[in-house]
Amino acid sequence: MSEKLTTALCGMSLSSPVLSASGCYGYGREFDKFYDLRLLGAVVVKGITLRPRHGNAGRRLVETPAGLINSIGLENPGVEGFIAEELPFLREKGVPVIVNISGNTAEEYSELARRLDGVPGVSMLEVNISCPNVKQGGMAFGATCESAAGVTRLVRRHTALPLTVKLSPNVTDIASIAKSVEEEGADCISLINTLLGMAIDVDTKRPVLNNTFGGLSGPAVKPIALRMVWQVAGAVSVPIIGMGGISSWQDAAEFILAGALCVAVGTANLLNPYAIPEICIGLEEYVTRQGASSIRELVGSARA
Amino acid sequence: MVSIKFEQGTVIAQETLTPSIFRTTIHAPNIAAEALPGQFVNIKCGAPASYDPLLLRPFSFNRIDSEGGTFSVLYRVVGRGTELLRHIRVGDKLTALGPLGKGFVLPEQSKQMGPAAKPSVLLVAGGMGIAPFYPLATALVTHGLEVSLLYGARLSSDLADKTELKALGLRVLCCTEEQRGECPSLVTDLLQATIDAGDRFDLAYACGPRGMLSAVKRVCKDSELPLQLSLEEHMACGLGVCLGCSCERASDEGYWHVCTDGPVVWAEEVKL
């Protein structure tokens, strides 16, 4: 792998600024069959909760023009299941692991942080205060500056690991929420999570999803995500992991030029198992064509 | 362990079987080489870099020619993906991901079947549920098994693959909603009538709409006939990553995922 894509995030050396987005990469196993996971700067794993969750009943997916609404509902083996069954595989692969954590209560977030602190193979926590598909917690914590700051403060107190806080786009002023989590010790900001959306079945005349609303992702959300990354990059000084509909190297480059130090690829992995390697190759060639020696030189270039 | 390929193939044949049912044959030797009856393939139906539609579309294998490097999919046009797929020109490229999922368990692999000398196998298809049965029937006939097919559709013109399955040596009984009154119009009624008439089977396979599968499961349970179901669900990745294609487990709580735990499951494993 070339030096051109190497970067550093919160004290970690990354082989590339391209990460997986939580929920669209499982725990890496499926993609390991297609390519070397060390191509990724880090694997951001499927959201983990304190106890195992079965996920939501009923239909979980609705395709939309250039988008996908999901209502998975954080199906996961719980933190103990993750540590015992999934983490050893990733540790053996030698790729940095960012664990996405979700709680029903602020206390659950701090308990998750405490449990994962010091666990070998865990490089960073991504505090998910933006999941739209769980009844309690999730997005509710990301909706106001006060609640977002409160969760960040609690988690910060319970771990020495670097923290990134994943923000919801379903808010009025995402930059002020970013600032409030930065003030409480977030080392990094991840954005965006999915946009709240819905679909109605015209035959049954009922919402398609049991929970009525789901999270919209995919190319359709990219312009919104990019705008929000731009706004947050102008408001905070911590690094940003930008995501939302990134499907090509050009998309990734836009987020980097807007001020993201790293980018995460989500829905695109579901359409093309080689999405991440293709984006890495494209970005590397782009760096060369720009006459730069490193992708780092391009971070925020569009803001000048 | 079977490896999944993301392969650029070439469309080598486009057939119109009935006014609404089509078969597309694709040369994709890496996928075809390892495809098994009951497994499926995810096909990008739109133009290569297009997001219309965004997701790949899952199809069960309707023909598998491992040596010739081709496979076929059989479908009714129901939406954007199938509409685009039927119009792809012969010679054009198309990307596919497969083979995916767990296929049918054949009798010699099946522990649930009785120790009959020459097992008799029953296939039950509803509508497009016929799609995966040709490769399965071929395998069963090759193993020297007696195979019967009960096949229901709305219209007699919708009975795709009927002639080819008969030609394999299957006993084929069809019913359509057009024939209402003459004989059972639903395949589940035909199944009940067949069993009531004293026909005995050692193993059954069913594929079709959810309501039909549920009825077939009930009939088979009553007559203690082991049953495998080929399930269908809205799906994104096909790889077990997104967890979108859930299906309720029958025993403990939680869900199977049709793409990796299925699409073929034992009937008693799922709640329908």
Coordinates of C-alpha atoms in Angstrom, one line a residue:
Chain A
M1 CA 0.0 0.0 0.0
S2 CA 1.2 3.4 -0.9
E3 CA 2.2 6.2 1.6
K4 CA -0.1 8.5 -0.3
L5 CA -3.2 7.4 1.6
T6 CA -1.7 6.9 5.0
T7 CA -3.1 9.2 7.7
A8 CA -3.3 9.6 11.4
L9 CA -6.5 9.7 13.4
C10 CA -6.6 10.4 17.1
G11 CA -3.1 8.9 17.6
M12 CA -3.8 5.9 15.4
S13 CA -1.8 5.4 12.2
L14 CA -4.1 4.4 9.4
S15 CA -3.2 2.8 6.1
S16 CA -5.9 4.8 4.4
P17 CA -8.6 7.4 5.2
V18 CA -11.3 5.0 4.0
L19 CA -13.2 3.2 6.7
S20 CA -16.3 1.1 6.7
A21 CA -19.5 2.7 8.0
S22 CA -21.2 0.9 10.9
G23 CA -24.0 -1.4 10.0
C24 CA -22.9 -1.9 6.4
Y25 CA -19.9 -4.1 7.0
G26 CA -20.9 -6.6 9.7
Y27 CA -17.8 -7.5 11.6
G28 CA -15.6 -7.7 8.5
R29 CA -15.8 -11.4 7.9
E30 CA -17.8 -11.3 4.7
F31 CA -15.5 -8.8 3.1
D32 CA -12.4 -10.6 4.1
K33 CA -13.3 -13.2 1.5
F34 CA -13.0 -10.5 -1.2
Y35 CA -9.9 -8.5 -0.1
D36 CA -7.3 -7.8 2.6
L37 CA -9.1 -5.8 5.3
R38 CA -5.9 -3.9 6.0
L39 CA -6.8 -1.8 2.9
L40 CA -9.2 0.0 5.3
G41 CA -8.0 2.6 7.7
A42 CA -10.2 0.9 10.2
V43 CA -13.2 -1.3 10.4
V44 CA -16.1 0.4 12.1
V45 CA -18.2 -2.5 13.3
K46 CA -22.0 -3.0 13.4
G47 CA -23.5 -1.2 16.4
I48 CA -23.1 -3.0 19.7
T49 CA -25.4 -2.8 22.6
L50 CA -25.0 -4.0 26.2
R51 CA -27.2 -7.0 25.7
P52 CA -27.9 -9.0 22.5
R53 CA -30.7 -7.6 20.3
H54 CA -32.8 -9.5 17.8
G55 CA -33.6 -6.5 15.8
N56 CA -36.9 -5.3 14.4
A57 CA -39.9 -7.4 13.3
G58 CA -41.5 -7.1 9.9
R59 CA -40.0 -5.9 6.7
R60 CA -36.6 -4.2 7.2
L61 CA -35.7 -2.7 3.9
V62 CA -37.3 -0.4 1.4
E63 CA -35.5 0.7 -1.8
T64 CA -36.0 4.3 -2.9
P65 CA -34.6 6.2 -5.9
A66 CA -30.8 6.0 -5.3
G67 CA -31.5 5.2 -1.7
L68 CA -32.3 2.5 0.9
I69 CA -34.5 2.9 4.0
N70 CA -33.6 0.4 6.7
S71 CA -35.2 -0.6 9.9
I72 CA -32.8 -3.3 11.1
G73 CA -33.1 -2.3 14.8
L74 CA -29.5 -2.8 15.9
E75 CA -29.5 -6.6 15.7
N76 CA -26.2 -7.6 17.3
P77 CA -24.7 -10.2 19.7
G78 CA -24.3 -7.8 22.6
V79 CA -20.9 -6.5 23.9
E80 CA -19.9 -9.9 25.4
G81 CA -20.8 -11.8 22.3
F82 CA -18.9 -9.2 20.2
I83 CA -15.8 -9.5 22.4
A84 CA -15.9 -13.3 22.4
E85 CA -17.0 -14.1 18.9
E86 CA -16.2 -11.3 16.5
L87 CA -13.3 -9.2 17.9
P88 CA -10.7 -12.0 17.8
F89 CA -11.1 -12.4 14.0
L90 CA -10.6 -8.7 13.4
R91 CA -7.6 -8.6 15.9
E92 CA -6.0 -11.4 14.0
K93 CA -6.5 -9.5 10.7
G94 CA -4.5 -6.7 12.1
V95 CA -6.9 -3.9 11.1
P96 CA -7.8 -1.2 13.6
V97 CA -11.2 -1.6 15.0
I98 CA -13.7 1.2 15.9
V99 CA -16.5 -0.1 18.0
N100 CA -19.9 1.6 17.4
I101 CA -21.9 1.6 20.7
S102 CA -25.5 2.3 21.4
G103 CA -27.5 2.5 24.6
N104 CA -31.1 2.8 25.7
T105 CA -30.0 4.9 28.6
A106 CA -26.9 7.1 29.3
E107 CA -25.8 4.6 31.9
E108 CA -25.7 1.9 29.2
Y109 CA -23.4 4.0 27.1
S110 CA -21.0 4.4 30.0
E111 CA -21.2 0.7 30.9
L112 CA -20.3 -0.2 27.3
A113 CA -17.4 2.3 27.4
R114 CA -16.1 0.8 30.6
R115 CA -16.4 -2.8 29.3
L116 CA -14.5 -2.0 26.1
D117 CA -11.8 0.1 27.7
G118 CA -8.5 -1.7 27.5
V119 CA -9.9 -4.7 25.5
P120 CA -7.0 -5.7 23.1
G121 CA -7.9 -5.0 19.5
V122 CA -10.3 -2.1 20.2
S123 CA -8.8 1.1 18.9
M124 CA -11.6 3.6 19.3
L125 CA -15.2 4.0 20.2
E126 CA -17.9 5.5 18.0
V127 CA -20.7 6.7 20.2
N128 CA -23.9 6.2 18.3
I129 CA -26.4 8.9 19.4
S130 CA -28.2 8.8 16.1
C131 CA -29.8 5.4 15.4
P132 CA -33.3 6.0 14.2
N133 CA -34.5 2.5 14.5
V134 CA -34.7 1.8 18.2
K135 CA -37.6 3.0 20.4
Q136 CA -35.6 4.4 23.3
G137 CA -32.2 6.0 23.3
G138 CA -30.5 6.1 20.0
M139 CA -31.4 9.2 18.1
A140 CA -33.0 10.8 21.1
F141 CA -29.5 11.4 22.6
G142 CA -28.4 13.1 19.4
A143 CA -31.4 15.4 19.1
T144 CA -30.3 18.2 21.5
C145 CA -27.0 19.8 22.5
E146 CA -27.7 19.0 26.1
S147 CA -28.4 15.3 25.7
A148 CA -25.5 14.8 23.2
A149 CA -23.1 16.6 25.5
G150 CA -24.4 14.5 28.5
V151 CA -23.7 11.2 26.9
T152 CA -20.3 12.3 25.6
R153 CA -19.4 13.5 29.1
L154 CA -20.4 10.2 30.7
V155 CA -18.6 8.0 28.1
R156 CA -15.5 10.2 28.3
R157 CA -15.3 9.5 32.1
H158 CA -15.4 5.8 31.6
T159 CA -12.8 5.2 28.9
A160 CA -9.3 6.2 27.9
L161 CA -10.0 5.1 24.3
P162 CA -10.3 7.9 21.7
L163 CA -14.0 8.8 21.1
T164 CA -15.8 9.7 18.1
V165 CA -19.4 10.8 18.4
K166 CA -21.7 9.9 15.5
L167 CA -24.2 12.6 14.9
S168 CA -27.8 12.5 13.5
P169 CA -28.7 14.6 10.5
N170 CA -32.2 14.8 11.8
V171 CA -31.6 18.0 13.7
T172 CA -31.9 21.8 13.1
D173 CA -28.3 22.8 13.7
I174 CA -25.8 20.0 13.5
A175 CA -22.8 22.3 13.9
S176 CA -23.9 23.4 17.4
I177 CA -24.4 19.7 18.4
A178 CA -20.9 19.0 17.1
K179 CA -19.5 21.8 19.2
S180 CA -21.2 20.7 22.3
V181 CA -19.8 17.1 22.0
E182 CA -16.3 18.5 21.2
E183 CA -16.5 20.6 24.4
E184 CA -17.2 17.4 26.4
G185 CA -14.2 15.6 25.2
A186 CA -15.1 14.0 21.9
D187 CA -11.8 13.4 20.0
C188 CA -13.5 13.2 16.6
I189 CA -16.9 13.6 15.0
S190 CA -18.6 11.0 12.7
L191 CA -21.4 12.2 10.5
I192 CA -24.0 11.6 9.2
N193 CA -26.1 8.7 10.4
T194 CA -29.2 8.0 8.3
L195 CA -32.0 10.5 7.5
L196 CA -35.4 9.6 8.9
G197 CA -37.6 8.5 6.0
M198 CA -40.7 6.4 5.4
A199 CA -42.7 4.6 2.7
I200 CA -46.4 3.8 2.4
D201 CA -47.8 0.7 0.7
V202 CA -50.6 2.0 -1.6
D203 CA -52.4 -1.3 -1.6
T204 CA -52.5 -1.9 2.2
K205 CA -52.6 1.9 2.8
R206 CA -50.2 1.4 5.7
P207 CA -46.6 2.3 6.3
V208 CA -44.3 -0.4 4.9
L209 CA -42.1 -0.5 8.0
N210 CA -43.4 -1.7 11.4
N211 CA -41.8 1.3 13.0
T212 CA -43.3 3.6 10.4
F213 CA -39.9 5.4 10.0
G214 CA -36.6 4.0 9.0
G215 CA -33.2 5.4 8.1
L216 CA -32.5 6.6 4.6
S217 CA -28.9 6.0 3.2
G218 CA -27.2 5.7 -0.1
P219 CA -26.3 8.1 -2.9
A220 CA -29.6 10.0 -2.4
V221 CA -28.3 11.4 0.9
K222 CA -24.8 12.4 -0.2
P223 CA -25.4 16.1 -0.9
I224 CA -27.0 16.6 2.5
A225 CA -24.2 14.7 4.2
L226 CA -21.6 16.7 2.4
R227 CA -23.2 20.0 3.4
M228 CA -23.3 18.9 7.0
V229 CA -19.7 17.8 7.0
W230 CA -18.8 21.2 5.6
Q231 CA -20.8 23.0 8.3
V232 CA -19.3 20.8 11.1
A233 CA -15.8 21.2 9.7
G234 CA -16.2 24.9 10.0
A235 CA -17.3 24.7 13.6
V236 CA -15.0 22.2 15.3
S237 CA -11.3 21.6 15.4
V238 CA -11.3 17.9 16.1
P239 CA -11.0 15.6 13.1
I240 CA -14.1 14.4 11.2
I241 CA -15.1 11.0 9.7
G242 CA -17.4 12.0 6.9
M243 CA -20.0 9.6 5.5
G244 CA -23.4 9.5 3.8
G245 CA -23.9 7.9 0.4
I246 CA -20.2 7.7 -0.6
S247 CA -20.1 5.3 -3.5
S248 CA -17.1 6.4 -5.6
W249 CA -13.7 7.9 -5.1
Q250 CA -15.1 11.2 -6.3
D251 CA -17.7 11.1 -3.5
A252 CA -14.9 10.3 -1.0
A253 CA -12.7 13.1 -2.4
E254 CA -15.6 15.6 -2.0
F255 CA -15.9 14.8 1.7
I256 CA -12.2 15.1 2.2
L257 CA -12.1 18.5 0.4
A258 CA -15.0 19.6 2.6
G259 CA -12.9 19.0 5.6
A260 CA -13.2 15.3 6.6
L261 CA -9.9 13.6 7.6
C262 CA -11.4 10.2 7.0
V263 CA -14.4 8.9 5.1
A264 CA -16.7 5.9 5.7
V265 CA -18.4 3.8 3.1
G266 CA -21.7 2.3 4.0
T267 CA -24.5 1.4 1.6
A268 CA -22.1 1.1 -1.3
N269 CA -20.7 -2.1 0.3
L270 CA -24.1 -3.7 -0.1
L271 CA -24.1 -3.1 -3.9
N272 CA -20.5 -3.9 -4.7
P273 CA -18.3 -5.9 -2.3
Y274 CA -15.2 -4.2 -3.9
A275 CA -16.5 -0.7 -3.2
I276 CA -13.8 0.2 -0.7
P277 CA -10.8 -1.1 -2.6
E278 CA -12.1 0.7 -5.7
I279 CA -12.4 3.9 -3.8
C280 CA -8.9 3.5 -2.3
I281 CA -7.4 3.0 -5.8
G282 CA -9.3 6.0 -7.2
L283 CA -8.3 8.3 -4.3
E284 CA -4.6 7.3 -4.6
E285 CA -4.6 8.2 -8.3
Y286 CA -6.4 11.4 -7.5
V287 CA -3.7 12.4 -4.9
T288 CA -1.0 11.7 -7.6
R289 CA -2.9 13.8 -10.2
Q290 CA -3.2 16.6 -7.8
G291 CA 0.6 16.7 -7.4
A292 CA 0.2 16.1 -3.7
S293 CA 2.4 13.7 -1.7
S294 CA -0.4 12.7 0.7
I295 CA -4.2 12.7 0.9
R296 CA -3.7 14.8 4.1
E297 CA -2.7 17.8 2.0
L298 CA -6.2 17.8 0.5
V299 CA -8.2 17.8 3.7
G300 CA -10.4 20.9 3.7
S301 CA -8.9 22.2 0.4
A302 CA -12.3 23.3 -0.8
R303 CA -12.7 25.7 2.1
A304 CA -9.7 27.8 1.3
Chain B
M1 CA -16.0 -23.7 1.4
V2 CA -17.7 -22.2 -1.6
S3 CA -16.3 -18.9 -2.7
I4 CA -18.6 -16.1 -3.8
K5 CA -17.7 -14.3 -7.0
F6 CA -18.5 -10.8 -8.1
E7 CA -18.3 -11.4 -11.8
Q8 CA -18.9 -9.6 -15.0
G9 CA -20.8 -11.9 -17.2
T10 CA -22.3 -11.7 -20.7
V11 CA -26.0 -12.2 -21.5
I12 CA -26.1 -15.0 -24.0
A13 CA -29.9 -15.6 -24.3
Q14 CA -33.1 -13.8 -23.6
E15 CA -36.3 -15.8 -23.8
T16 CA -39.9 -14.8 -23.6
L17 CA -41.6 -17.9 -22.1
T18 CA -45.1 -16.4 -21.6
P19 CA -46.3 -12.9 -22.1
S20 CA -45.1 -12.0 -18.6
I21 CA -42.4 -14.6 -17.8
F22 CA -38.8 -14.4 -19.0
R23 CA -35.6 -16.3 -18.8
T24 CA -32.2 -14.6 -19.1
T25 CA -29.1 -16.8 -19.6
I26 CA -25.7 -15.4 -18.5
H27 CA -22.2 -16.6 -19.2
A28 CA -20.4 -16.2 -15.9
P29 CA -18.2 -19.3 -15.6
N30 CA -16.9 -18.6 -12.1
I31 CA -20.4 -18.3 -10.6
A32 CA -21.7 -21.2 -12.7
A33 CA -18.9 -23.5 -11.7
E34 CA -20.0 -23.6 -8.1
A35 CA -23.7 -22.9 -8.3
L36 CA -26.0 -25.5 -6.6
P37 CA -29.7 -26.1 -6.9
G38 CA -31.6 -23.7 -4.5
Q39 CA -28.8 -21.2 -4.3
F40 CA -29.3 -17.7 -5.8
V41 CA -27.4 -15.0 -7.5
N42 CA -27.7 -11.2 -7.1
I43 CA -27.8 -9.4 -10.4
K44 CA -27.2 -5.7 -11.2
C45 CA -30.1 -5.1 -13.6
G46 CA -29.4 -1.4 -14.4
A47 CA -26.5 0.1 -16.3
P48 CA -23.0 -0.4 -14.8
A49 CA -22.6 2.8 -12.8
S50 CA -26.3 3.6 -12.5
Y51 CA -28.2 3.9 -9.2
D52 CA -31.4 2.9 -11.0
P53 CA -32.2 0.6 -9.3
L54 CA -29.8 0.9 -6.5
L55 CA -29.8 -2.7 -5.2
L56 CA -28.9 -5.9 -7.0
R57 CA -31.8 -8.2 -7.5
P58 CA -31.8 -11.8 -6.1
F59 CA -32.8 -14.7 -8.4
S60 CA -32.6 -18.4 -7.8
F61 CA -30.8 -20.4 -10.4
N62 CA -33.2 -21.8 -13.0
R63 CA -30.6 -23.5 -15.1
I64 CA -27.0 -24.3 -14.1
D65 CA -24.5 -25.4 -16.7
S66 CA -21.3 -25.6 -14.7
E67 CA -19.2 -27.0 -17.6
G68 CA -20.6 -24.5 -20.1
G69 CA -20.1 -21.7 -17.7
T70 CA -23.6 -20.4 -17.8
F71 CA -26.7 -20.1 -15.6
S72 CA -30.2 -18.8 -16.2
V73 CA -32.7 -17.0 -14.1
L74 CA -36.5 -17.1 -14.6
Y75 CA -38.7 -14.2 -13.6
R76 CA -41.9 -12.3 -14.0
V77 CA -41.5 -8.6 -14.6
V78 CA -42.7 -7.1 -11.3
G79 CA -40.7 -3.9 -11.1
R80 CA -37.8 -1.8 -12.2
G81 CA -35.1 -4.4 -11.9
T82 CA -36.9 -7.2 -13.8
E83 CA -38.1 -4.7 -16.4
L84 CA -34.5 -3.6 -17.1
L85 CA -33.2 -7.2 -17.0
R86 CA -35.5 -8.5 -19.7
H87 CA -34.4 -5.7 -22.0
I88 CA -30.6 -6.2 -21.7
R89 CA -29.4 -7.2 -25.2
V90 CA -27.7 -10.5 -25.9
G91 CA -24.0 -9.8 -25.9
D92 CA -24.2 -7.1 -23.3
K93 CA -22.3 -7.3 -20.0
L94 CA -23.9 -7.6 -16.6
T95 CA -22.5 -8.0 -13.1
A96 CA -23.6 -10.7 -10.8
L97 CA -22.7 -11.8 -7.3
G98 CA -22.9 -15.5 -6.4
P99 CA -23.5 -18.2 -5.8
L100 CA -25.2 -17.1 -2.6
G101 CA -27.0 -18.8 0.2
K102 CA -27.7 -22.4 1.2
G103 CA -29.4 -24.6 -1.5
F104 CA -31.6 -27.6 -1.2
V105 CA -30.5 -30.5 0.9
L106 CA -30.7 -33.6 -1.3
P107 CA -32.1 -36.9 0.0
E108 CA -28.7 -38.6 0.6
Q109 CA -27.6 -35.6 2.6
S110 CA -30.9 -35.4 4.4
K111 CA -31.1 -37.0 7.8
Q112 CA -34.8 -36.3 8.2
M113 CA -36.0 -38.7 5.6
G114 CA -37.1 -42.3 6.3
P115 CA -35.0 -45.3 5.2
A116 CA -37.2 -45.9 2.0
A117 CA -35.5 -48.0 -0.6
K118 CA -36.2 -45.7 -3.5
P119 CA -37.3 -42.5 -2.0
S120 CA -40.2 -40.6 -3.5
V121 CA -39.8 -36.9 -3.6
L122 CA -42.5 -34.2 -4.0
L123 CA -42.0 -30.7 -5.3
V124 CA -44.7 -28.1 -4.7
A125 CA -44.4 -24.8 -6.7
G126 CA -46.6 -21.8 -6.6
G127 CA -46.3 -19.2 -9.5
M128 CA -42.7 -18.1 -9.9
G129 CA -41.8 -20.6 -7.2
I130 CA -41.1 -23.0 -10.1
A131 CA -37.8 -21.1 -10.7
P132 CA -35.4 -23.2 -8.6
F133 CA -37.0 -26.6 -9.3
Y134 CA -35.4 -27.5 -12.7
P135 CA -31.9 -27.8 -11.3
L136 CA -33.2 -29.6 -8.2
A137 CA -35.3 -32.0 -10.3
T138 CA -32.3 -32.7 -12.5
A139 CA -30.2 -33.7 -9.4
L140 CA -33.0 -35.8 -8.0
V141 CA -33.6 -37.7 -11.2
T142 CA -29.9 -38.2 -11.6
H143 CA -29.9 -39.9 -8.2
G144 CA -32.6 -42.2 -9.5
L145 CA -35.4 -40.9 -7.3
E146 CA -39.0 -40.7 -8.2
V147 CA -40.1 -37.1 -8.4
S148 CA -43.6 -35.6 -8.6
L149 CA -44.4 -32.0 -9.1
L150 CA -47.5 -30.1 -8.0
Y151 CA -47.5 -26.8 -9.8
G152 CA -50.1 -24.1 -9.3
A153 CA -50.4 -20.7 -11.1
R154 CA -53.0 -18.1 -11.8
L155 CA -53.2 -18.8 -15.5
S156 CA -52.3 -21.9 -17.5
S157 CA -50.1 -19.6 -19.7
D158 CA -48.1 -18.9 -16.5
L159 CA -47.0 -22.5 -16.2
A160 CA -43.4 -21.9 -17.2
D161 CA -40.9 -24.9 -17.3
K162 CA -43.8 -27.4 -17.2
T163 CA -42.8 -29.2 -20.4
E164 CA -39.1 -29.3 -19.6
L165 CA -39.8 -30.7 -16.1
K166 CA -42.1 -33.4 -17.6
A167 CA -39.3 -34.2 -20.1
L168 CA -37.0 -35.0 -17.1
G169 CA -39.4 -37.8 -16.2
L170 CA -41.3 -36.1 -13.4
R171 CA -45.0 -36.8 -12.8
V172 CA -46.4 -33.3 -13.1
L173 CA -49.9 -32.2 -11.9
C174 CA -50.9 -28.6 -12.5
C175 CA -53.7 -26.5 -11.3
T176 CA -54.6 -22.9 -12.2
E177 CA -57.2 -20.5 -11.0
E178 CA -58.7 -20.5 -14.5
Q179 CA -59.8 -24.1 -14.1
R180 CA -61.8 -23.3 -10.9
G181 CA -64.5 -25.9 -10.4
E182 CA -62.9 -28.7 -12.5
C183 CA -60.2 -29.7 -10.1
P184 CA -58.5 -28.0 -7.2
S185 CA -57.5 -24.5 -8.2
L186 CA -54.9 -23.9 -5.5
V187 CA -51.8 -26.0 -5.3
T188 CA -52.3 -26.5 -1.6
D189 CA -55.7 -28.1 -2.3
L190 CA -54.0 -30.2 -4.9
L191 CA -51.4 -31.3 -2.3
Q192 CA -54.1 -32.2 0.2
A193 CA -56.0 -34.1 -2.5
T194 CA -52.9 -36.0 -3.6
I195 CA -52.1 -37.0 0.0
D196 CA -55.7 -38.0 0.6
A197 CA -55.6 -40.1 -2.5
G198 CA -53.0 -42.2 -0.8
D199 CA -49.8 -41.0 -2.5
R200 CA -46.8 -41.4 -0.1
F201 CA -43.7 -39.3 -0.2
D202 CA -40.5 -39.3 1.8
L203 CA -39.5 -35.7 1.3
A204 CA -41.0 -32.5 0.0
Y205 CA -39.7 -29.2 -1.3
A206 CA -41.8 -26.1 -1.7
C207 CA -41.3 -22.7 -3.2
G208 CA -43.8 -19.9 -3.8
P209 CA -45.7 -17.1 -2.1
R210 CA -45.5 -16.9 1.7
G211 CA -49.2 -17.8 2.2
M212 CA -48.8 -20.9 0.1
L213 CA -45.7 -22.0 1.9
S214 CA -47.5 -21.6 5.2
A215 CA -50.4 -23.8 3.9
V216 CA -48.0 -26.4 2.5
K217 CA -46.1 -26.5 5.8
R218 CA -49.4 -27.2 7.6
V219 CA -50.4 -30.1 5.3
C220 CA -46.9 -31.6 5.4
K221 CA -46.8 -31.4 9.2
D222 CA -50.1 -33.2 9.5
S223 CA -48.8 -36.0 7.3
E224 CA -45.4 -36.0 8.9
L225 CA -43.7 -35.3 5.6
P226 CA -40.3 -33.6 6.0
L227 CA -40.3 -30.3 4.1
Q228 CA -37.8 -27.8 2.8
L229 CA -38.9 -24.3 1.9
S230 CA -37.2 -21.9 -0.5
L231 CA -37.9 -18.5 1.0
E232 CA -38.0 -15.0 -0.6
E233 CA -37.5 -11.7 1.2
H234 CA -36.6 -8.1 0.4
M235 CA -32.8 -8.2 0.4
A236 CA -29.9 -5.9 -0.1
C237 CA -26.4 -7.4 0.2
G238 CA -27.0 -11.1 -0.2
L239 CA -24.0 -11.7 2.0
G240 CA -25.3 -11.6 5.6
V241 CA -24.0 -8.1 6.2
C242 CA -27.0 -5.8 6.3
L243 CA -29.3 -8.2 8.1
G244 CA -32.3 -6.9 6.1
C245 CA -33.8 -10.1 5.0
S246 CA -35.0 -11.4 8.3
C247 CA -37.3 -14.4 8.8
E248 CA -38.7 -15.3 12.3
R249 CA -37.2 -18.4 13.9
A250 CA -39.7 -21.0 15.0
S251 CA -37.9 -22.1 18.1
D252 CA -36.0 -19.6 20.2
E253 CA -36.5 -15.9 19.7
G254 CA -34.9 -13.9 16.9
Y255 CA -34.4 -14.2 13.2
W256 CA -32.8 -16.1 10.4
H257 CA -31.4 -14.2 7.5
V258 CA -32.7 -15.5 4.2
C259 CA -29.5 -14.7 2.3
T260 CA -27.2 -16.8 4.4
D261 CA -29.3 -19.1 6.7
G262 CA -31.5 -19.7 3.6
P263 CA -33.0 -19.3 1.1
V264 CA -33.7 -23.0 1.7
V265 CA -34.7 -23.9 5.2
W266 CA -36.4 -26.8 6.9
A267 CA -40.0 -25.9 7.4
E268 CA -39.9 -26.4 11.1
E269 CA -37.1 -23.9 11.6
V270 CA -39.2 -20.9 10.6
K271 CA -42.4 -19.1 11.5
L272 CA -44.4 -18.2 8.4

